[in-house]
PDB file of C-alpha atoms in Angstrom:
ATOM      1  CA  MET A   1     -21.214 -16.235  -7.819  1.00 75.00           C
ATOM      2  CA  LYS A   2     -24.676 -14.876  -6.256  1.00 89.00           C
ATOM      3  CA  THR A   3     -25.876 -11.715  -7.828  1.00 92.00           C
ATOM      4  CA  VAL A   4     -28.089 -10.068  -5.542  1.00 93.00           C
ATOM      5  CA  ARG A   5     -30.047  -6.483  -7.407  1.00 93.00           C
ATOM      6  CA  ILE A   6     -29.924  -3.649  -4.866  1.00 93.00           C
ATOM      7  CA  ASP A   7     -33.314  -2.565  -3.942  1.00 88.00           C
ATOM      8  CA  SER A   8     -32.407  -1.478  -0.279  1.00 88.00           C
ATOM      9  CA  LEU A   9     -29.513   0.049   1.144  1.00 89.00           C
ATOM     10  CA  ASP A  10     -30.431  -1.734   4.584  1.00 88.00           C
ATOM     11  CA  LEU A  11     -29.439  -5.151   2.683  1.00 90.00           C
ATOM     12  CA  PRO A  12     -27.172  -7.919   4.712  1.00 89.00           C
ATOM     13  CA  GLY A  13     -23.541  -7.411   3.597  1.00 88.00           C
ATOM     14  CA  LEU A  14     -23.628  -3.468   2.344  1.00 90.00           C
ATOM     15  CA  ASP A  15     -22.100  -2.047   5.704  1.00 86.00           C
ATOM     16  CA  ASP A  16     -18.981  -3.220   4.100  1.00 86.00           C
ATOM     17  CA  TYR A  17     -19.380  -0.190   1.450  1.00 87.00           C
ATOM     18  CA  ALA A  18     -20.908   2.559   3.342  1.00 83.00           C
ATOM     19  CA  ARG A  19     -19.082   5.925   3.897  1.00 74.00           C
ATOM     20  CA  LEU A  20     -16.157   4.867   2.450  1.00 70.00           C
ATOM     21  CA  THR A  21     -15.129   8.761   2.137  1.00 64.00           C
ATOM     22  CA  ASP A  22     -14.893   8.892   5.971  1.00 54.00           C
ATOM     23  CA  VAL A  23     -10.865   8.616   6.441  1.00 59.00           C
ATOM     24  CA  VAL A  24     -10.801   8.478   9.956  1.00 46.00           C
ATOM     25  CA  LEU A  25     -13.592   5.462  10.252  1.00 49.00           C
ATOM     26  CA  ARG A  26     -11.815   3.452   7.211  1.00 56.00           C
ATOM     27  CA  ARG A  27      -8.225   3.861   9.084  1.00 54.00           C
ATOM     28  CA  LEU A  28      -9.568   2.445  12.193  1.00 49.00           C
ATOM     29  CA  SER A  29     -11.834  -0.254  10.908  1.00 60.00           C
ATOM     30  CA  GLU A  30     -10.276  -1.908   7.955  1.00 64.00           C
ATOM     31  CA  PRO A  31      -7.603  -3.475   9.819  1.00 67.00           C
ATOM     32  CA  ALA A  32      -9.185  -4.258  12.774  1.00 65.00           C
ATOM     33  CA  GLY A  33     -12.276  -5.731  10.821  1.00 69.00           C
ATOM     34  CA  GLY A  34      -9.687  -8.004   8.886  1.00 84.00           C
ATOM     35  CA  LEU A  35     -10.970  -6.384   5.755  1.00 86.00           C
ATOM     36  CA  TYR A  36      -9.611  -4.080   2.868  1.00 88.00           C
ATOM     37  CA  ILE A  37     -11.492  -1.945  -0.323  1.00 87.00           C
ATOM     38  CA  ALA A  38     -10.180  -3.100  -3.450  1.00 89.00           C
ATOM     39  CA  GLU A  39     -11.411  -0.686  -6.378  1.00 89.00           C
ATOM     40  CA  SER A  40     -11.942  -1.301  -9.994  1.00 89.00           C
ATOM     41  CA  SER A  41     -11.814  -4.661 -11.737  1.00 90.00           C
ATOM     42  CA  LYS A  42      -7.662  -4.391 -12.709  1.00 89.00           C
ATOM     43  CA  VAL A  43      -7.370  -4.444  -8.445  1.00 91.00           C
ATOM     44  CA  ILE A  44      -9.706  -6.935  -7.667  1.00 93.00           C
ATOM     45  CA  ALA A  45      -7.965  -9.419 -10.445  1.00 93.00           C
ATOM     46  CA  ARG A  46      -4.658  -8.433  -8.892  1.00 92.00           C
ATOM     47  CA  ALA A  47      -6.089  -9.467  -5.636  1.00 93.00           C
ATOM     48  CA  LEU A  48      -7.243 -12.497  -6.361  1.00 94.00           C
ATOM     49  CA  ALA A  49      -4.104 -13.210  -8.232  1.00 92.00           C
ATOM     50  CA  ALA A  50      -2.571 -12.738  -4.873  1.00 91.00           C
ATOM     51  CA  GLY A  51      -4.429 -15.423  -2.980  1.00 91.00           C
ATOM     52  CA  HIS A  52      -6.431 -12.747  -1.285  1.00 93.00           C
ATOM     53  CA  ARG A  53     -10.104 -14.136  -0.757  1.00 93.00           C
ATOM     54  CA  PRO A  54     -13.117 -11.943  -1.324  1.00 95.00           C
ATOM     55  CA  ARG A  55     -15.970 -11.728   0.805  1.00 93.00           C
ATOM     56  CA  SER A  56     -18.291  -9.729  -1.614  1.00 94.00           C
ATOM     57  CA  VAL A  57     -18.367  -7.350  -4.892  1.00 96.00           C
ATOM     58  CA  LEU A  58     -20.214  -4.096  -5.392  1.00 95.00           C
ATOM     59  CA  VAL A  59     -20.684  -2.952  -8.891  1.00 94.00           C
ATOM     60  CA  GLN A  60     -22.391  -0.931 -11.426  1.00 92.00           C
ATOM     61  CA  GLU A  61     -24.846  -3.213 -13.845  1.00 89.00           C
ATOM     62  CA  GLN A  62     -22.223  -2.224 -17.147  1.00 89.00           C
ATOM     63  CA  TRP A  63     -19.617  -3.468 -15.537  1.00 90.00           C
ATOM     64  CA  LEU A  64     -20.846  -6.814 -14.611  1.00 92.00           C
ATOM     65  CA  ASP A  65     -19.484  -8.442 -17.022  1.00 90.00           C
ATOM     66  CA  ASP A  66     -15.957  -7.539 -16.460  1.00 89.00           C
ATOM     67  CA  ILE A  67     -15.902  -9.075 -12.963  1.00 92.00           C
ATOM     68  CA  GLU A  68     -18.225 -12.375 -13.941  1.00 92.00           C
ATOM     69  CA  PRO A  69     -14.986 -13.958 -15.044  1.00 93.00           C
ATOM     70  CA  LEU A  70     -12.528 -12.937 -12.248  1.00 93.00           C
ATOM     71  CA  LEU A  71     -15.246 -14.617  -9.910  1.00 93.00           C
ATOM     72  CA  ALA A  72     -15.734 -17.959 -12.042  1.00 89.00           C
ATOM     73  CA  GLU A  73     -14.406 -19.837  -8.866  1.00 90.00           C
ATOM     74  CA  TRP A  74     -15.834 -18.229  -5.872  1.00 92.00           C
ATOM     75  CA  ASP A  75     -19.742 -19.012  -6.523  1.00 88.00           C
ATOM     76  CA  ASP A  76     -20.181 -18.411  -2.689  1.00 91.00           C
ATOM     77  CA  VAL A  77     -19.652 -14.897  -3.103  1.00 95.00           C
ATOM     78  CA  THR A  78     -22.321 -12.151  -3.596  1.00 95.00           C
ATOM     79  CA  VAL A  79     -22.172  -9.491  -6.011  1.00 96.00           C
ATOM     80  CA  PHE A  80     -24.331  -6.542  -5.341  1.00 96.00           C
ATOM     81  CA  VAL A  81     -25.372  -4.792  -8.221  1.00 95.00           C
ATOM     82  CA  GLY A  82     -26.779  -1.229  -8.797  1.00 92.00           C
ATOM     83  CA  ASP A  83     -26.875   1.949 -10.498  1.00 90.00           C
ATOM     84  CA  ALA A  84     -24.360   4.658 -10.310  1.00 88.00           C
ATOM     85  CA  ALA A  85     -26.690   6.891  -7.928  1.00 90.00           C
ATOM     86  CA  THR A  86     -27.660   4.064  -5.601  1.00 89.00           C
ATOM     87  CA  LEU A  87     -23.859   3.080  -5.386  1.00 89.00           C
ATOM     88  CA  GLU A  88     -22.555   6.766  -4.593  1.00 88.00           C
ATOM     89  CA  SER A  89     -25.767   7.128  -1.864  1.00 89.00           C
ATOM     90  CA  LEU A  90     -24.242   4.213  -0.266  1.00 88.00           C
ATOM     91  CA  THR A  91     -20.219   4.669  -0.697  1.00 85.00           C
ATOM     92  CA  GLY A  92     -20.516   8.646  -0.321  1.00 82.00           C
ATOM     93  CA  TYR A  93     -18.766   9.171  -3.876  1.00 77.00           C
ATOM     94  CA  ASN A  94     -19.041   8.425  -7.150  1.00 77.00           C
ATOM     95  CA  LEU A  95     -18.204   5.073  -7.941  1.00 74.00           C
ATOM     96  CA  HIS A  96     -16.406   5.734 -11.819  1.00 72.00           C
ATOM     97  CA  ARG A  97     -14.314   2.930 -11.754  1.00 76.00           C
ATOM     98  CA  GLY A  98     -17.317   0.489 -11.724  1.00 84.00           C
ATOM     99  CA  ALA A  99     -16.837  -1.964  -8.820  1.00 91.00           C
ATOM    100  CA  LEU A 100     -15.172  -2.413  -5.304  1.00 91.00           C
ATOM    101  CA  ALA A 101     -14.491  -5.722  -3.608  1.00 92.00           C
ATOM    102  CA  ALA A 102     -14.434  -6.533   0.210  1.00 91.00           C
ATOM    103  CA  MET A 103     -11.695  -8.394   0.575  1.00 91.00           C
ATOM    104  CA  HIS A 104     -10.264 -10.684   3.627  1.00 91.00           C
ATOM    105  CA  ARG A 105      -6.996  -8.881   4.731  1.00 89.00           C
ATOM    106  CA  PRO A 106      -4.103 -11.493   4.797  1.00 89.00           C
ATOM    107  CA  GLU A 107      -2.135 -12.215   7.946  1.00 89.00           C
ATOM    108  CA  LEU A 108       0.928 -10.305   8.324  1.00 92.00           C
ATOM    109  CA  ARG A 109       4.202 -12.534   7.508  1.00 94.00           C
ATOM    110  CA  PRO A 110       7.114 -12.607   9.646  1.00 96.00           C
ATOM    111  CA  VAL A 111       9.872  -9.647   8.961  1.00 97.00           C
ATOM    112  CA  ALA A 112      12.288 -12.440   8.340  1.00 96.00           C
ATOM    113  CA  GLU A 113      10.236 -14.297   5.708  1.00 96.00           C
ATOM    114  CA  VAL A 114       9.392 -11.389   3.754  1.00 97.00           C
ATOM    115  CA  ILE A 115      13.196 -10.313   3.414  1.00 97.00           C
ATOM    116  CA  GLU A 116      14.676 -13.704   2.893  1.00 96.00           C
ATOM    117  CA  GLY A 117      16.506 -13.616  -0.157  1.00 96.00           C
ATOM    118  CA  ALA A 118      16.219  -9.789  -0.904  1.00 97.00           C
ATOM    119  CA  ARG A 119      18.538  -7.849  -1.652  1.00 97.00           C
ATOM    120  CA  ARG A 120      16.769  -3.905  -2.026  1.00 97.00           C
ATOM    121  CA  ILE A 121      14.350  -3.175   0.454  1.00 98.00           C
ATOM    122  CA  VAL A 122      12.582  -0.159   1.442  1.00 98.00           C
ATOM    123  CA  VAL A 123      11.302   1.128   4.760  1.00 98.00           C
ATOM    124  CA  LEU A 124       8.553   3.457   5.268  1.00 98.00           C
ATOM    125  CA  GLU A 125       8.797   5.178   8.378  1.00 97.00           C
ATOM    126  CA  ASP A 126       5.683   6.993   9.767  1.00 95.00           C
ATOM    127  CA  ILE A 127       4.472   7.993   6.394  1.00 95.00           C
ATOM    128  CA  THR A 128       0.738   9.244   7.001  1.00 91.00           C
ATOM    129  CA  ASP A 129      -0.603   9.984   3.643  1.00 93.00           C
ATOM    130  CA  HIS A 130      -1.902   7.037   2.035  1.00 91.00           C
ATOM    131  CA  THR A 131      -1.418   8.642  -1.409  1.00 94.00           C
ATOM    132  CA  ASN A 132       2.046   8.915  -0.809  1.00 96.00           C
ATOM    133  CA  VAL A 133       2.314   4.924   0.435  1.00 97.00           C
ATOM    134  CA  GLY A 134       0.694   4.071  -2.678  1.00 96.00           C
ATOM    135  CA  ALA A 135       3.133   6.113  -4.733  1.00 97.00           C
ATOM    136  CA  ILE A 136       5.740   4.586  -3.037  1.00 97.00           C
ATOM    137  CA  PHE A 137       4.710   0.687  -3.656  1.00 97.00           C
ATOM    138  CA  ARG A 138       4.215   1.834  -7.517  1.00 96.00           C
ATOM    139  CA  ALA A 139       8.120   3.062  -7.378  1.00 97.00           C
ATOM    140  CA  VAL A 140       9.167  -0.235  -5.631  1.00 97.00           C
ATOM    141  CA  ALA A 141       7.462  -2.584  -8.222  1.00 96.00           C
ATOM    142  CA  GLY A 142       8.299  -0.304 -11.485  1.00 95.00           C
ATOM    143  CA  ILE A 143      12.007   0.695 -10.776  1.00 95.00           C
ATOM    144  CA  GLY A 144      12.983  -2.237  -8.741  1.00 91.00           C
ATOM    145  CA  ALA A 145      12.990  -3.575  -4.545  1.00 96.00           C
ATOM    146  CA  ASP A 146      12.193  -6.686  -3.430  1.00 97.00           C
ATOM    147  CA  ALA A 147      10.157  -5.623  -0.423  1.00 98.00           C
ATOM    148  CA  VAL A 148       8.311  -2.944   1.596  1.00 98.00           C
ATOM    149  CA  LEU A 149       8.665  -2.602   5.237  1.00 98.00           C
ATOM    150  CA  ILE A 150       6.610  -0.269   7.189  1.00 97.00           C
ATOM    151  CA  SER A 151       6.960   1.334  10.665  1.00 96.00           C
ATOM    152  CA  PRO A 152       4.071   0.874  13.487  1.00 94.00           C
ATOM    153  CA  ARG A 153       2.756   4.163  13.000  1.00 93.00           C
ATOM    154  CA  CYS A 154       3.225   3.798   8.889  1.00 95.00           C
ATOM    155  CA  ALA A 155      -0.296   4.222   7.162  1.00 91.00           C
ATOM    156  CA  ASP A 156      -2.015   1.139   5.921  1.00 91.00           C
ATOM    157  CA  PRO A 157      -0.811   0.162   2.252  1.00 93.00           C
ATOM    158  CA  LEU A 158      -3.928  -1.782   1.702  1.00 91.00           C
ATOM    159  CA  TYR A 159      -6.143   1.377   2.746  1.00 87.00           C
ATOM    160  CA  ARG A 160      -8.219   2.248  -0.422  1.00 82.00           C
ATOM    161  CA  ARG A 161      -6.307   5.089  -1.557  1.00 85.00           C
ATOM    162  CA  SER A 162      -3.047   3.507  -1.321  1.00 91.00           C
ATOM    163  CA  VAL A 163      -4.488   0.259  -2.949  1.00 90.00           C
ATOM    164  CA  ARG A 164      -5.656   2.562  -6.460  1.00 87.00           C
ATOM    165  CA  VAL A 165      -2.825   5.296  -6.525  1.00 92.00           C
ATOM    166  CA  SER A 166      -0.189   2.088  -6.427  1.00 93.00           C
ATOM    167  CA  MET A 167      -2.638   0.612  -9.668  1.00 89.00           C
ATOM    168  CA  GLY A 168      -2.372  -2.661  -7.193  1.00 90.00           C
ATOM    169  CA  THR A 169       0.626  -2.765  -6.879  1.00 94.00           C
ATOM    170  CA  VAL A 170       0.907  -3.307  -2.953  1.00 95.00           C
ATOM    171  CA  LEU A 171      -1.318  -6.861  -3.845  1.00 94.00           C
ATOM    172  CA  GLN A 172       2.157  -7.929  -5.555  1.00 93.00           C
ATOM    173  CA  VAL A 173       4.899  -6.392  -3.216  1.00 96.00           C
ATOM    174  CA  PRO A 174       5.864  -8.628  -0.729  1.00 96.00           C
ATOM    175  CA  TRP A 175       5.592  -6.309   2.759  1.00 97.00           C
ATOM    176  CA  THR A 176       4.793  -6.357   6.369  1.00 97.00           C
ATOM    177  CA  ARG A 177       5.154  -4.326   9.460  1.00 96.00           C
ATOM    178  CA  LEU A 178       8.509  -3.517  11.655  1.00 97.00           C
ATOM    179  CA  PRO A 179       8.500  -3.392  15.321  1.00 96.00           C
ATOM    180  CA  GLU A 180      10.240  -0.307  17.011  1.00 96.00           C
ATOM    181  CA  TRP A 181      13.821   0.539  15.849  1.00 96.00           C
ATOM    182  CA  SER A 182      15.666  -0.880  19.088  1.00 96.00           C
ATOM    183  CA  GLU A 183      14.049  -4.262  17.679  1.00 96.00           C
ATOM    184  CA  ALA A 184      14.251  -3.284  13.791  1.00 97.00           C
ATOM    185  CA  ALA A 185      18.031  -2.489  13.588  1.00 97.00           C
ATOM    186  CA  PRO A 186      19.445  -5.336  14.622  1.00 97.00           C
ATOM    187  CA  LEU A 187      17.042  -7.396  12.771  1.00 96.00           C
ATOM    188  CA  LEU A 188      17.819  -5.672   9.564  1.00 98.00           C
ATOM    189  CA  HIS A 189      21.514  -6.170  10.439  1.00 97.00           C
ATOM    190  CA  ALA A 190      21.352  -9.772  11.383  1.00 97.00           C
ATOM    191  CA  ALA A 191      20.097 -10.045   7.762  1.00 97.00           C
ATOM    192  CA  GLY A 192      23.221  -8.300   6.351  1.00 97.00           C
ATOM    193  CA  PHE A 193      21.636  -5.132   5.059  1.00 98.00           C
ATOM    194  CA  HIS A 194      23.190  -1.994   5.314  1.00 98.00           C
ATOM    195  CA  ILE A 195      20.745   0.650   6.226  1.00 98.00           C
ATOM    196  CA  ALA A 196      20.494   3.587   4.281  1.00 97.00           C
ATOM    197  CA  ALA A 197      18.645   6.671   5.317  1.00 96.00           C
ATOM    198  CA  LEU A 198      17.294   9.176   2.836  1.00 95.00           C
ATOM    199  CA  ALA A 199      17.613  12.391   5.074  1.00 90.00           C
ATOM    200  CA  LEU A 200      18.865  16.221   4.951  1.00 84.00           C
ATOM    201  CA  SER A 201      22.414  15.838   7.378  1.00 82.00           C
ATOM    202  CA  ASP A 202      25.707  17.878   7.394  1.00 80.00           C
ATOM    203  CA  GLU A 203      26.879  14.106   7.457  1.00 85.00           C
ATOM    204  CA  ALA A 204      25.356  12.985   4.712  1.00 90.00           C
ATOM    205  CA  VAL A 205      26.835  12.154   1.335  1.00 94.00           C
ATOM    206  CA  THR A 206      25.243  12.477  -2.010  1.00 94.00           C
ATOM    207  CA  LEU A 207      23.174   9.842  -3.882  1.00 95.00           C
ATOM    208  CA  ASP A 208      25.421   9.713  -6.779  1.00 95.00           C
ATOM    209  CA  GLU A 209      28.355   9.214  -4.258  1.00 95.00           C
ATOM    210  CA  PHE A 210      26.762   6.342  -2.675  1.00 96.00           C
ATOM    211  CA  ALA A 211      25.417   4.765  -5.989  1.00 95.00           C
ATOM    212  CA  ALA A 212      28.888   4.519  -7.169  1.00 95.00           C
ATOM    213  CA  GLU A 213      29.436   1.508  -4.431  1.00 93.00           C
ATOM    214  CA  VAL A 214      26.115   0.214  -3.492  1.00 94.00           C
ATOM    215  CA  PRO A 215      26.214  -2.188  -0.579  1.00 95.00           C
ATOM    216  CA  SER A 216      25.540  -5.812  -1.883  1.00 95.00           C
ATOM    217  CA  LYS A 217      21.981  -5.746   0.596  1.00 97.00           C
ATOM    218  CA  LEU A 218      20.615  -2.559   1.069  1.00 98.00           C
ATOM    219  CA  ALA A 219      17.592  -1.456   3.099  1.00 98.00           C
ATOM    220  CA  LEU A 220      16.622   2.560   2.094  1.00 98.00           C
ATOM    221  CA  VAL A 221      14.664   4.189   4.821  1.00 98.00           C
ATOM    222  CA  LEU A 222      12.060   7.039   4.170  1.00 97.00           C
ATOM    223  CA  GLY A 223      10.644   9.039   6.351  1.00 94.00           C
ATOM    224  CA  SER A 224       7.298  10.938   7.320  1.00 88.00           C
ATOM    225  CA  GLU A 225       6.091  13.967   5.043  1.00 78.00           C
ATOM    226  CA  GLY A 226       6.573  16.830   7.596  1.00 79.00           C
ATOM    227  CA  ASP A 227       9.155  15.897  10.220  1.00 82.00           C
ATOM    228  CA  GLY A 228      11.257  13.450   8.173  1.00 88.00           C
ATOM    229  CA  LEU A 229      13.012  10.620   9.736  1.00 93.00           C
ATOM    230  CA  SER A 230      13.232  10.134  13.159  1.00 94.00           C
ATOM    231  CA  ARG A 231      16.332  10.414  15.863  1.00 94.00           C
ATOM    232  CA  GLN A 232      16.249   6.854  16.484  1.00 96.00           C
ATOM    233  CA  ALA A 233      15.579   5.821  12.513  1.00 96.00           C
ATOM    234  CA  LEU A 234      18.997   8.061  12.433  1.00 95.00           C
ATOM    235  CA  SER A 235      20.866   6.441  14.648  1.00 95.00           C
ATOM    236  CA  ALA A 236      20.474   3.183  13.152  1.00 96.00           C
ATOM    237  CA  ALA A 237      21.327   3.984   9.768  1.00 97.00           C
ATOM    238  CA  ASP A 238      24.683   3.038   8.582  1.00 97.00           C
ATOM    239  CA  THR A 239      24.870   5.779   5.751  1.00 96.00           C
ATOM    240  CA  VAL A 240      22.974   9.234   5.639  1.00 96.00           C
ATOM    241  CA  VAL A 241      22.012  10.021   1.995  1.00 96.00           C
ATOM    242  CA  THR A 242      20.861  12.621   0.609  1.00 93.00           C
ATOM    243  CA  ILE A 243      19.323  13.998  -2.862  1.00 90.00           C
ATOM    244  CA  PRO A 244      21.339  17.310  -4.160  1.00 87.00           C
ATOM    245  CA  MET A 245      18.503  19.859  -4.901  1.00 79.00           C
ATOM    246  CA  SER A 246      18.707  23.539  -6.592  1.00 83.00           C
ATOM    247  CA  HIS A 247      16.873  26.800  -6.275  1.00 83.00           C
ATOM    248  CA  GLY A 248      16.638  26.975  -2.475  1.00 76.00           C
ATOM    249  CA  VAL A 249      14.253  23.348  -2.083  1.00 79.00           C
ATOM    250  CA  ASP A 250      15.769  21.508   0.638  1.00 70.00           C
ATOM    251  CA  SER A 251      13.963  18.217  -0.634  1.00 74.00           C
ATOM    252  CA  LEU A 252      11.498  16.347  -2.732  1.00 80.00           C
ATOM    253  CA  ASN A 253       7.862  14.864  -1.815  1.00 90.00           C
ATOM    254  CA  VAL A 254       8.892  11.561  -0.553  1.00 94.00           C
ATOM    255  CA  ALA A 255       7.109   9.655  -3.141  1.00 94.00           C
ATOM    256  CA  SER A 256       9.105  11.496  -5.966  1.00 94.00           C
ATOM    257  CA  ALA A 257      12.596  11.211  -3.786  1.00 94.00           C
ATOM    258  CA  SER A 258      11.685   7.184  -3.491  1.00 96.00           C
ATOM    259  CA  ALA A 259      11.520   6.950  -7.299  1.00 96.00           C
ATOM    260  CA  VAL A 260      14.611   9.022  -7.454  1.00 95.00           C
ATOM    261  CA  ALA A 261      16.545   7.070  -5.431  1.00 96.00           C
ATOM    262  CA  LEU A 262      15.430   3.795  -6.675  1.00 97.00           C
ATOM    263  CA  TYR A 263      16.239   4.451  -9.964  1.00 96.00           C
ATOM    264  CA  THR A 264      19.810   5.880  -9.264  1.00 96.00           C
ATOM    265  CA  LEU A 265      20.567   2.820  -7.025  1.00 95.00           C
ATOM    266  CA  ARG A 266      18.741   0.194  -9.430  1.00 90.00           C
TER     267      ARG A 266
END
């Protein structure tokens, strides 16, 4: 690897790390620019293990020894090294995890390829909070599902906060984007999946009831934080499932609900 000590924030290649706290800018530029940011040596290691290609790495001096073994096969990758104050000035926040990597974004795989052989999948419809997306991926990886499919307007799983909250599991769990429900529902049904929507409805069955006889191939659909699932998603569902609640609370946070449902249906 090529090590470059940062003596100026105008060095070529540093633009990838500038103003990372500007959420709107990163949401727009990361997918379009073909890059995502991996944070911490652990997440960078998982990205490399997934076959993703690094463009460069930004690291605090004291973390350099942790990064060097990870890049043993990447002698063309530039590693920018600086002190904490310099890196905070560049990125806009305290780089307390020590390292960032600008990774080339892999191409999205076709839905049919991602769900081939899968028995349990999770579908995220229009979930806009990156923290919730990352937490759901962590639940999927830890409790058990084979893949995640996300709607056209769902938040990017490779956004920096999603990757961090997921503990890098967004780099392990197979995922891709679905088309709109008019195409997505027939695609899932043709692959043999029973579509179960997690939502509040007078016609819903409880999670315990549904778990008593779980379909062999299940697509569990989770909706946005505010509005829940769309009418199109509910119309596409074969079953609407609800988690019984107490004390006047009508629902859980979507990431918490995903963990409860996945554990119950494991």
